[in-house]
mmCIF file of C-alpha atoms in Angstrom:
data_model
loop_
_atom_site.group_PDB
_atom_site.id
_atom_site.type_symbol
_atom_site.label_atom_id
_atom_site.label_comp_id
_atom_site.label_asym_id
_atom_site.label_seq_id
_atom_site.Cartn_x
_atom_site.Cartn_y
_atom_site.Cartn_z
ATOM 1 C CA VAL A 2 -38.109 10.879 13.739
ATOM 2 C CA PRO A 3 -36.070 13.438 11.747
ATOM 3 C CA HIS A 4 -38.723 14.580 9.277
ATOM 4 C CA ASP A 5 -41.291 15.625 11.905
ATOM 5 C CA LYS A 6 -38.790 16.589 14.616
ATOM 6 C CA ARG A 7 -40.287 14.361 17.293
ATOM 7 C CA VAL A 8 -39.011 11.678 19.659
ATOM 8 C CA TYR A 9 -41.370 8.736 20.041
ATOM 9 C CA VAL A 10 -41.284 6.309 22.976
ATOM 10 C CA ARG A 11 -43.006 2.961 22.556
ATOM 11 C CA GLY A 12 -45.066 2.035 25.623
ATOM 12 C CA SER A 13 -45.492 3.969 28.852
ATOM 13 C CA ASN A 14 -42.997 2.324 31.211
ATOM 14 C CA LEU A 15 -39.948 4.572 31.601
ATOM 15 C CA THR A 16 -37.453 1.910 32.654
ATOM 16 C CA VAL A 17 -33.892 2.921 33.398
ATOM 17 C CA ASP A 18 -32.823 1.654 29.983
ATOM 18 C CA VAL A 19 -35.481 3.767 28.254
ATOM 19 C CA ARG A 20 -34.345 6.828 30.208
ATOM 20 C CA VAL A 21 -30.745 6.250 29.130
ATOM 21 C CA VAL A 22 -31.817 5.875 25.495
ATOM 22 C CA LEU A 23 -33.790 9.112 25.778
ATOM 23 C CA ALA A 24 -30.705 10.916 27.082
ATOM 24 C CA HIS A 25 -28.896 9.764 23.946
ATOM 25 C CA GLU A 26 -31.676 10.584 21.496
ATOM 26 C CA LEU A 27 -32.516 13.954 23.035
ATOM 27 C CA THR A 28 -28.861 14.859 22.567
ATOM 28 C CA HIS A 29 -29.345 14.201 18.847
ATOM 29 C CA ALA A 30 -32.412 16.446 18.977
ATOM 30 C CA LEU A 31 -30.331 19.250 20.468
ATOM 31 C CA GLN A 32 -27.620 18.672 17.862
ATOM 32 C CA ASP A 33 -30.251 19.033 15.153
ATOM 33 C CA GLN A 34 -31.744 22.170 16.665
ATOM 34 C CA TYR A 35 -28.386 23.899 16.940
ATOM 35 C CA PHE A 36 -26.508 22.542 13.929
ATOM 36 C CA ASP A 37 -29.090 21.127 11.467
ATOM 37 C CA LEU A 38 -27.912 17.530 11.129
ATOM 38 C CA ASP A 39 -29.565 17.052 7.745
ATOM 39 C CA HIS A 40 -27.808 20.122 6.361
ATOM 40 C CA LEU A 41 -24.397 18.920 7.531
ATOM 41 C CA THR A 42 -24.693 15.458 5.994
ATOM 42 C CA THR A 43 -22.819 15.861 2.718
ATOM 43 C CA GLY A 44 -23.505 12.467 1.139
ATOM 44 C CA SER A 45 -19.809 11.763 0.594
ATOM 45 C CA ASP A 46 -18.967 8.380 2.098
ATOM 46 C CA GLY A 47 -15.932 9.492 4.089
ATOM 47 C CA ALA A 48 -17.475 12.741 5.281
ATOM 48 C CA ASP A 49 -20.729 10.972 6.146
ATOM 49 C CA SER A 50 -18.931 8.277 8.184
ATOM 50 C CA ALA A 51 -16.890 10.920 9.963
ATOM 51 C CA PHE A 52 -19.932 13.031 10.777
ATOM 52 C CA ARG A 53 -21.841 10.025 12.092
ATOM 53 C CA ALA A 54 -18.890 9.263 14.375
ATOM 54 C CA LEU A 55 -18.930 12.830 15.729
ATOM 55 C CA ALA A 56 -22.696 12.894 16.283
ATOM 56 C CA GLU A 57 -22.956 9.449 17.853
ATOM 57 C CA ALA A 58 -19.910 9.862 20.090
ATOM 58 C CA ASP A 59 -21.221 13.194 21.353
ATOM 59 C CA ALA A 60 -24.565 11.548 22.179
ATOM 60 C CA VAL A 61 -22.779 8.653 23.894
ATOM 61 C CA ARG A 62 -20.782 11.209 25.910
ATOM 62 C CA ILE A 63 -23.989 12.724 27.295
ATOM 63 C CA GLU A 64 -25.555 9.292 27.732
ATOM 64 C CA ASP A 65 -22.561 8.183 29.816
ATOM 65 C CA ALA A 66 -22.752 11.352 31.892
ATOM 66 C CA TYR A 67 -26.402 10.530 32.626
ATOM 67 C CA VAL A 68 -25.555 6.929 33.531
ATOM 68 C CA ASP A 69 -23.017 8.258 36.045
ATOM 69 C CA THR A 70 -25.903 9.940 37.912
ATOM 70 C CA LEU A 71 -27.909 6.711 38.340
ATOM 71 C CA SER A 72 -28.404 5.166 41.748
ATOM 72 C CA SER A 73 -26.553 1.916 42.415
ATOM 73 C CA GLY A 74 -29.758 -0.072 41.944
ATOM 74 C CA ASP A 75 -30.602 1.594 38.646
ATOM 75 C CA ALA A 76 -26.998 1.214 37.475
ATOM 76 C CA LYS A 77 -27.093 -2.546 38.126
ATOM 77 C CA ALA A 78 -30.440 -2.882 36.333
ATOM 78 C CA PHE A 79 -29.090 -0.921 33.385
ATOM 79 C CA GLU A 80 -25.937 -3.055 33.145
ATOM 80 C CA ALA A 81 -28.010 -6.247 33.240
ATOM 81 C CA THR A 82 -30.314 -4.987 30.474
ATOM 82 C CA ARG A 83 -27.435 -3.903 28.244
ATOM 83 C CA SER A 84 -25.641 -7.207 28.803
ATOM 84 C CA GLN A 85 -28.722 -9.122 27.669
ATOM 85 C CA GLN A 86 -29.173 -6.804 24.682
ATOM 86 C CA ALA A 87 -25.578 -7.462 23.630
ATOM 87 C CA LYS A 88 -26.211 -11.210 23.695
ATOM 88 C CA ASP A 89 -29.441 -10.838 21.706
ATOM 89 C CA ALA A 90 -27.662 -8.675 19.119
ATOM 90 C CA ASP A 91 -25.154 -11.422 18.294
ATOM 91 C CA VAL A 92 -26.681 -12.421 14.950
ATOM 92 C CA PRO A 93 -24.731 -15.060 12.983
ATOM 93 C CA ASN A 94 -23.887 -14.944 9.270
ATOM 94 C CA VAL A 95 -23.853 -11.153 9.018
ATOM 95 C CA PRO A 96 -20.911 -9.972 6.861
ATOM 96 C CA ALA A 97 -18.115 -8.553 9.001
ATOM 97 C CA ALA A 98 -17.810 -5.472 6.786
ATOM 98 C CA MET A 99 -21.451 -4.581 7.466
ATOM 99 C CA LEU A 100 -21.003 -4.933 11.217
ATOM 100 C CA ASP A 101 -17.794 -2.898 11.106
ATOM 101 C CA ASP A 102 -19.579 -0.096 9.256
ATOM 102 C CA LEU A 103 -22.298 -0.007 11.919
ATOM 103 C CA ASP A 104 -19.716 -0.095 14.716
ATOM 104 C CA PHE A 105 -17.402 2.582 13.307
ATOM 105 C CA PRO A 106 -19.033 5.652 14.963
ATOM 106 C CA TYR A 107 -19.178 4.019 18.400
ATOM 107 C CA VAL A 108 -15.712 2.437 18.262
ATOM 108 C CA PHE A 109 -13.694 5.377 16.941
ATOM 109 C CA GLY A 110 -15.899 8.382 17.736
ATOM 110 C CA PRO A 111 -15.336 8.550 21.520
ATOM 111 C CA ALA A 112 -11.555 8.976 21.249
ATOM 112 C CA PHE A 113 -12.087 11.686 18.616
ATOM 113 C CA VAL A 114 -14.556 13.589 20.815
ATOM 114 C CA GLY A 115 -12.243 13.059 23.770
ATOM 115 C CA ALA A 116 -9.421 14.746 21.868
ATOM 116 C CA LEU A 117 -11.717 17.668 21.083
ATOM 117 C CA GLU A 118 -12.649 17.996 24.757
ATOM 118 C CA GLU A 119 -8.970 17.962 25.649
ATOM 119 C CA GLN A 120 -8.327 20.863 23.316
ATOM 120 C CA ALA A 121 -11.149 23.233 24.255
ATOM 121 C CA GLY A 122 -13.951 21.423 26.068
ATOM 122 C CA ASN A 123 -17.514 21.526 24.772
ATOM 123 C CA ASP A 124 -16.734 24.526 22.545
ATOM 124 C CA ALA A 125 -14.400 22.369 20.453
ATOM 125 C CA ILE A 126 -17.156 19.800 19.971
ATOM 126 C CA ASP A 127 -19.607 22.519 18.923
ATOM 127 C CA ASN A 128 -17.029 23.850 16.472
ATOM 128 C CA ALA A 129 -16.659 20.360 15.008
ATOM 129 C CA PHE A 130 -20.380 20.347 14.220
ATOM 130 C CA ARG A 131 -19.964 23.684 12.474
ATOM 131 C CA LYS A 132 -16.918 22.424 10.550
ATOM 132 C CA PRO A 133 -17.260 18.626 10.486
ATOM 133 C CA PRO A 134 -14.426 16.144 9.906
ATOM 134 C CA GLN A 135 -14.246 14.968 6.297
ATOM 135 C CA SER A 136 -12.729 11.494 6.476
ATOM 136 C CA GLU A 137 -12.403 8.326 8.508
ATOM 137 C CA ALA A 138 -8.706 9.179 8.886
ATOM 138 C CA GLN A 139 -9.520 12.409 10.737
ATOM 139 C CA ILE A 140 -11.654 10.444 13.190
ATOM 140 C CA VAL A 141 -8.919 7.869 13.770
ATOM 141 C CA ASP A 142 -6.265 10.585 14.051
ATOM 142 C CA PRO A 143 -7.894 13.618 15.742
ATOM 143 C CA PRO A 144 -4.677 15.715 15.697
ATOM 144 C CA SER A 145 -4.864 15.758 11.893
ATOM 145 C CA TYR A 146 -8.370 17.246 12.078
ATOM 146 C CA LEU A 147 -7.394 19.746 14.765
ATOM 147 C CA ALA A 148 -4.363 20.794 12.708
ATOM 148 C CA GLY A 149 -6.573 21.435 9.679
ATOM 149 C CA VAL A 150 -5.015 18.725 7.488
ATOM 150 C CA LYS A 151 -7.031 18.535 4.273
ATOM 151 C CA VAL A 152 -8.210 15.402 2.489
ATOM 152 C CA THR A 153 -6.427 15.017 -0.850
ATOM 153 C CA LYS A 154 -8.771 15.162 -3.834
ATOM 154 C CA VAL A 155 -8.054 12.137 -6.029
ATOM 155 C CA ALA A 156 -9.386 11.854 -9.569
ATOM 156 C CA ALA A 157 -11.611 8.899 -10.428
ATOM 157 C CA PRO A 158 -9.646 5.915 -11.793
ATOM 158 C CA GLN A 159 -9.608 5.581 -15.568
ATOM 159 C CA LEU A 160 -11.316 2.636 -17.282
ATOM 160 C CA THR A 161 -10.611 1.100 -20.678
ATOM 161 C CA SER A 162 -13.192 0.648 -23.407
ATOM 162 C CA SER A 163 -13.787 -2.962 -22.315
ATOM 163 C CA GLN A 164 -14.502 -1.934 -18.729
ATOM 164 C CA HIS A 165 -17.956 -0.634 -17.856
ATOM 165 C CA ARG A 166 -18.631 1.353 -14.721
ATOM 166 C CA VAL A 167 -21.101 -0.242 -12.294
ATOM 167 C CA GLU A 168 -21.455 2.754 -9.986
ATOM 168 C CA LYS A 169 -20.045 6.248 -9.725
ATOM 169 C CA ALA A 170 -16.639 6.840 -8.180
ATOM 170 C CA HIS A 171 -16.524 7.310 -4.425
ATOM 171 C CA ASP A 172 -13.983 7.598 -1.656
ATOM 172 C CA VAL A 173 -13.037 4.336 0.033
ATOM 173 C CA GLY A 174 -11.657 5.667 3.321
ATOM 174 C CA GLN A 175 -8.666 4.839 5.466
ATOM 175 C CA VAL A 176 -10.416 2.361 7.757
ATOM 176 C CA SER A 177 -12.320 0.728 4.907
ATOM 177 C CA LEU A 178 -9.029 0.311 3.068
ATOM 178 C CA LEU A 179 -7.527 -1.186 6.213
ATOM 179 C CA GLU A 180 -10.356 -3.733 6.206
ATOM 180 C CA VAL A 181 -9.651 -4.635 2.567
ATOM 181 C CA LEU A 182 -5.923 -5.164 3.062
ATOM 182 C CA GLY A 183 -6.568 -6.759 6.445
ATOM 183 C CA SER A 184 -8.503 -9.560 4.772
ATOM 184 C CA ARG A 185 -5.102 -11.013 3.750
ATOM 185 C CA LEU A 186 -2.442 -9.245 5.826
ATOM 186 C CA ASP A 187 -1.834 -8.859 9.556
ATOM 187 C CA TYR A 188 -2.694 -5.727 11.497
ATOM 188 C CA ASN A 189 0.828 -4.371 11.930
ATOM 189 C CA GLN A 190 1.588 -4.397 8.208
ATOM 190 C CA VAL A 191 -1.816 -3.001 7.261
ATOM 191 C CA TRP A 192 -1.885 -0.207 9.846
ATOM 192 C CA ASP A 193 1.617 0.882 8.863
ATOM 193 C CA ALA A 194 0.469 0.885 5.235
ATOM 194 C CA VAL A 195 -2.605 3.087 5.666
ATOM 195 C CA ARG A 196 -1.312 5.525 8.291
ATOM 196 C CA GLY A 197 -0.042 7.772 5.514
ATOM 197 C CA TRP A 198 -3.454 7.880 3.772
ATOM 198 C CA THR A 199 -4.529 11.359 2.659
ATOM 199 C CA GLY A 200 -7.315 10.572 0.178
ATOM 200 C CA ASP A 201 -8.577 8.117 -2.427
ATOM 201 C CA GLN A 202 -11.153 7.371 -5.101
ATOM 202 C CA GLY A 203 -12.493 3.999 -6.145
ATOM 203 C CA LEU A 204 -15.136 2.561 -8.413
ATOM 204 C CA SER A 205 -16.639 -0.770 -9.349
ATOM 205 C CA TYR A 206 -16.800 -1.897 -12.953
ATOM 206 C CA SER A 207 -17.575 -4.978 -15.013
ATOM 207 C CA GLU A 208 -15.234 -6.691 -17.466
ATOM 208 C CA ASN A 209 -15.622 -10.023 -19.245
ATOM 209 C CA GLY A 210 -18.582 -10.952 -17.075
ATOM 210 C CA ARG A 211 -16.819 -10.237 -13.785
ATOM 211 C CA VAL A 212 -17.313 -7.444 -11.285
ATOM 212 C CA CYS A 213 -14.083 -5.662 -10.456
ATOM 213 C CA PHE A 214 -12.906 -2.770 -8.306
ATOM 214 C CA VAL A 215 -10.117 -0.244 -8.745
ATOM 215 C CA GLY A 216 -9.007 2.292 -6.172
ATOM 216 C CA ASP A 217 -6.348 4.996 -6.347
ATOM 217 C CA THR A 218 -4.899 5.963 -2.966
ATOM 218 C CA ALA A 219 -2.935 9.119 -2.204
ATOM 219 C CA LEU A 220 -0.251 8.983 0.516
ATOM 220 C CA LYS A 221 1.346 11.898 2.343
ATOM 221 C CA ASP A 222 4.863 11.356 0.977
ATOM 222 C CA ALA A 223 6.962 8.971 -1.114
ATOM 223 C CA GLY A 224 8.039 6.942 1.915
ATOM 224 C CA SER A 225 4.440 6.376 2.954
ATOM 225 C CA ALA A 226 3.620 5.405 -0.633
ATOM 226 C CA ASP A 227 6.484 2.883 -0.581
ATOM 227 C CA THR A 228 5.043 1.294 2.568
ATOM 228 C CA PHE A 229 1.523 1.214 1.162
ATOM 229 C CA ALA A 230 2.705 -0.164 -2.191
ATOM 230 C CA GLY A 231 4.580 -2.967 -0.440
ATOM 231 C CA ALA A 232 1.484 -4.002 1.496
ATOM 232 C CA ALA A 233 -0.666 -3.691 -1.632
ATOM 233 C CA GLN A 234 1.707 -5.961 -3.535
ATOM 234 C CA ALA A 235 1.607 -8.552 -0.740
ATOM 235 C CA TRP A 236 -2.194 -8.356 -0.722
ATOM 236 C CA ALA A 237 -2.444 -8.714 -4.500
ATOM 237 C CA ALA A 238 -0.074 -11.687 -4.458
ATOM 238 C CA ALA A 239 -2.546 -13.542 -2.255
ATOM 239 C CA MET A 240 -5.382 -12.973 -4.744
ATOM 240 C CA PRO A 241 -5.935 -14.771 -8.060
ATOM 241 C CA ALA A 242 -7.189 -11.650 -9.849
ATOM 242 C CA ALA A 243 -5.580 -8.622 -8.241
ATOM 243 C CA SER A 244 -2.817 -6.187 -9.113
ATOM 244 C CA THR A 245 -1.244 -2.946 -7.966
ATOM 245 C CA LYS A 246 0.593 -0.154 -9.746
ATOM 246 C CA ARG A 247 2.491 2.950 -8.687
ATOM 247 C CA LEU A 248 0.888 5.841 -10.549
ATOM 248 C CA SER A 249 3.131 8.586 -9.143
ATOM 249 C CA ALA A 250 5.450 9.253 -6.223
ATOM 250 C CA THR A 251 2.492 9.427 -3.838
ATOM 251 C CA LEU A 252 -0.357 7.679 -5.686
ATOM 252 C CA VAL A 253 -0.900 3.896 -5.762
ATOM 253 C CA GLU A 254 -3.518 1.914 -7.666
ATOM 254 C CA LEU A 255 -5.067 -1.266 -6.286
ATOM 255 C CA ARG A 256 -7.232 -3.404 -8.558
ATOM 256 C CA SER A 257 -9.122 -6.647 -7.995
ATOM 257 C CA CYS A 258 -11.798 -8.743 -9.717
ATOM 258 C CA ASP A 259 -14.188 -11.287 -8.232
ATOM 259 C CA PRO A 260 -12.110 -14.485 -7.897
ATOM 260 C CA GLY A 261 -15.179 -16.710 -8.145
ATOM 261 C CA PRO A 262 -16.871 -19.098 -5.698
ATOM 262 C CA ALA A 263 -14.046 -21.640 -5.763
ATOM 263 C CA TYR A 264 -11.595 -19.233 -4.147
ATOM 264 C CA HIS A 265 -11.170 -19.503 -0.390
ATOM 265 C CA HIS A 266 -8.722 -17.838 1.927
ATOM 266 C CA ALA A 267 -7.882 -17.599 5.602
ATOM 267 C CA THR A 268 -8.510 -14.181 7.156
ATOM 268 C CA PRO A 269 -6.029 -13.071 9.844
ATOM 269 C CA ARG A 270 -7.418 -13.043 13.372
ATOM 270 C CA PRO A 271 -8.048 -10.828 15.165
ATOM 271 C CA SER A 272 -9.171 -8.641 12.312
ATOM 272 C CA ALA A 273 -7.328 -5.412 11.564
ATOM 273 C CA PHE A 274 -10.556 -3.473 12.197
ATOM 274 C CA LYS A 275 -11.027 -5.087 15.604
ATOM 275 C CA THR A 276 -7.423 -4.397 16.578
ATOM 276 C CA LEU A 277 -7.582 -0.780 15.464
ATOM 277 C CA GLY A 278 -10.862 -0.448 17.343
ATOM 278 C CA VAL A 279 -9.339 -1.780 20.555
ATOM 279 C CA ARG A 280 -6.487 0.698 20.033
ATOM 280 C CA ALA A 281 -9.066 3.520 19.895
ATOM 281 C CA GLU A 282 -10.859 2.187 22.961
ATOM 282 C CA LEU A 283 -7.567 2.015 24.855
ATOM 283 C CA ILE A 284 -6.762 5.622 23.904
ATOM 284 C CA PHE A 285 -10.213 6.712 25.081
ATOM 285 C CA GLY A 286 -9.885 4.761 28.334
ATOM 286 C CA LEU A 287 -6.588 6.504 29.025
ATOM 287 C CA HIS A 288 -8.226 9.837 28.183
ATOM 288 C CA GLN A 289 -10.900 9.172 30.809
ATOM 289 C CA ALA A 290 -8.061 8.571 33.281
ATOM 290 C CA GLY A 291 -6.633 11.993 32.490
ATOM 291 C CA VAL A 292 -4.023 10.990 29.913
ATOM 292 C CA LYS A 293 -3.549 13.352 26.969
ATOM 293 C CA TYR A 294 -4.298 12.043 23.491
ATOM 294 C CA SER A 295 -0.692 12.049 22.244
ATOM 295 C CA LEU A 296 0.487 9.980 25.210
ATOM 296 C CA GLY A 297 -2.532 7.677 24.922
ATOM 297 C CA ALA A 298 -1.879 6.994 21.235
ATOM 298 C CA CYS A 299 1.806 6.299 21.853
ATOM 299 C CA THR A 300 0.921 4.008 24.760
ATOM 300 C CA ALA A 301 -1.691 2.069 22.773
ATOM 301 C CA ASP A 302 0.647 1.538 19.813
ATOM 302 C CA ALA A 303 3.523 0.455 22.058
ATOM 303 C CA THR A 304 1.284 -1.968 23.964
ATOM 304 C CA ILE A 305 0.025 -3.629 20.786
ATOM 305 C CA ALA A 306 3.565 -3.805 19.403
ATOM 306 C CA LYS A 307 4.841 -5.486 22.578
ATOM 307 C CA LEU A 308 2.055 -8.000 23.235
ATOM 308 C CA GLY A 309 0.691 -8.482 19.714
ATOM 309 C CA PRO A 310 -2.886 -7.836 18.584
ATOM 310 C CA ALA A 311 -4.296 -11.158 19.800
ATOM 311 C CA LYS A 312 -3.448 -10.634 23.474
ATOM 312 C CA VAL A 313 -4.692 -7.041 23.519
ATOM 313 C CA VAL A 314 -7.943 -7.814 21.699
ATOM 314 C CA ALA A 315 -8.608 -10.909 23.837
ATOM 315 C CA ILE A 316 -9.287 -8.866 26.977
ATOM 316 C CA ASP A 317 -12.120 -7.000 25.275
ATOM 317 C CA ASP A 318 -14.468 -9.817 26.300
ATOM 318 C CA VAL A 319 -13.031 -10.409 29.792
ATOM 319 C CA ASP A 320 -15.072 -9.037 32.705
ATOM 320 C CA ASN A 321 -12.774 -10.033 35.577
ATOM 321 C CA ASP A 322 -10.166 -7.343 36.280
ATOM 322 C CA ASN A 323 -8.038 -9.940 38.095
ATOM 323 C CA ASP A 324 -7.852 -12.244 35.081
ATOM 324 C CA PRO A 325 -4.147 -12.895 34.299
ATOM 325 C CA ARG A 326 -4.683 -11.686 30.727
ATOM 326 C CA VAL A 327 -6.012 -8.370 31.970
ATOM 327 C CA VAL A 328 -3.173 -8.048 34.459
ATOM 328 C CA GLU A 329 -0.615 -8.670 31.699
ATOM 329 C CA VAL A 330 -2.110 -6.023 29.438
ATOM 330 C CA ARG A 331 -2.464 -3.519 32.268
ATOM 331 C CA ARG A 332 1.201 -4.006 33.161
ATOM 332 C CA ALA A 333 2.209 -3.581 29.516
ATOM 333 C CA VAL A 334 0.166 -0.369 29.294
ATOM 334 C CA GLN A 335 1.902 1.055 32.353
ATOM 335 C CA GLN A 336 5.331 0.185 30.956
ATOM 336 C CA ALA A 337 4.439 1.601 27.550
ATOM 337 C CA ALA A 338 3.191 4.853 29.087
ATOM 338 C CA SER A 339 6.440 5.260 31.025
ATOM 339 C CA SER A 340 8.482 4.576 27.905
ATOM 340 C CA CYS A 341 6.427 7.043 25.842
ATOM 341 C CA ARG A 342 6.901 9.755 28.439
ATOM 342 C CA ARG A 343 10.666 9.266 28.353
ATOM 343 C CA THR A 344 11.281 8.792 24.638
ATOM 344 C CA ALA A 345 8.595 10.898 23.001
ATOM 345 C CA GLY A 346 8.298 13.641 25.547
ATOM 346 C CA VAL A 347 4.508 13.368 25.611
#
């Protein structure tokens, strides 16, 4: 419990699962003792999400290291418990956006921490706690954090006299924006659109009895803004009450109002968030096999481009390594890695 600096364990039976959880939570306790977790939480949405990803992925890293020390019997018992917990956690009718927000640190954090380890081992991770990442984009693209790329400060969108702010302006975030656009567009178009994200500000407001949202997104250059604007226009065209506007060479506005209960739409599957998450997991898996981040990212992108999101995401729930779907993806990964080594020099 953060406020009294104690770890509480319910019951007295230290099962293997409880021991693994303690390894994770005691890592958080050490993080707090050395880096003051409460002090480093800024309250900004993007910075808070990024910091959670760092803290949770670091704890998972130590948890996994502890699991690797378990005896074969304990390891089997642990796997069985976690498998049952995963089934029990499958609660229907929970909004996908809420689940994605909860999953973000665990899906994208490990590849980020892996990139830090690659650069300078545990010291790089400690330095990240001292100077935390400030955006979802820095978690998804660790080289941008390591290179010191700053988040662009975007002014709050302007409202007219007939529009009344519902809440204060806040950053939306690269991955959150990907989720929004991904509700209408496929992964490839959406990921291309948001890769050039450097910052944003959005706010909710009411107008004529409807709740609306407007977000201004900054892109790294005019070409990236062109790509984002094209995707934004395609997204708005699929909505009955949405619009987009180019505010400057590198700033694009996206606006939408509640379309009402009669509006229904088909959401692309697999979701853009799920596909981007599998990309991150693939990069991390390659990292664990000794592949550097730059080669892993190139390999993951090339694999998804070749097979399509559906085939790559489908193996996430396959346990049999000899399943033909797994074999196809593994072969594609090997080919993509060879191609990346030749063409990109990574």
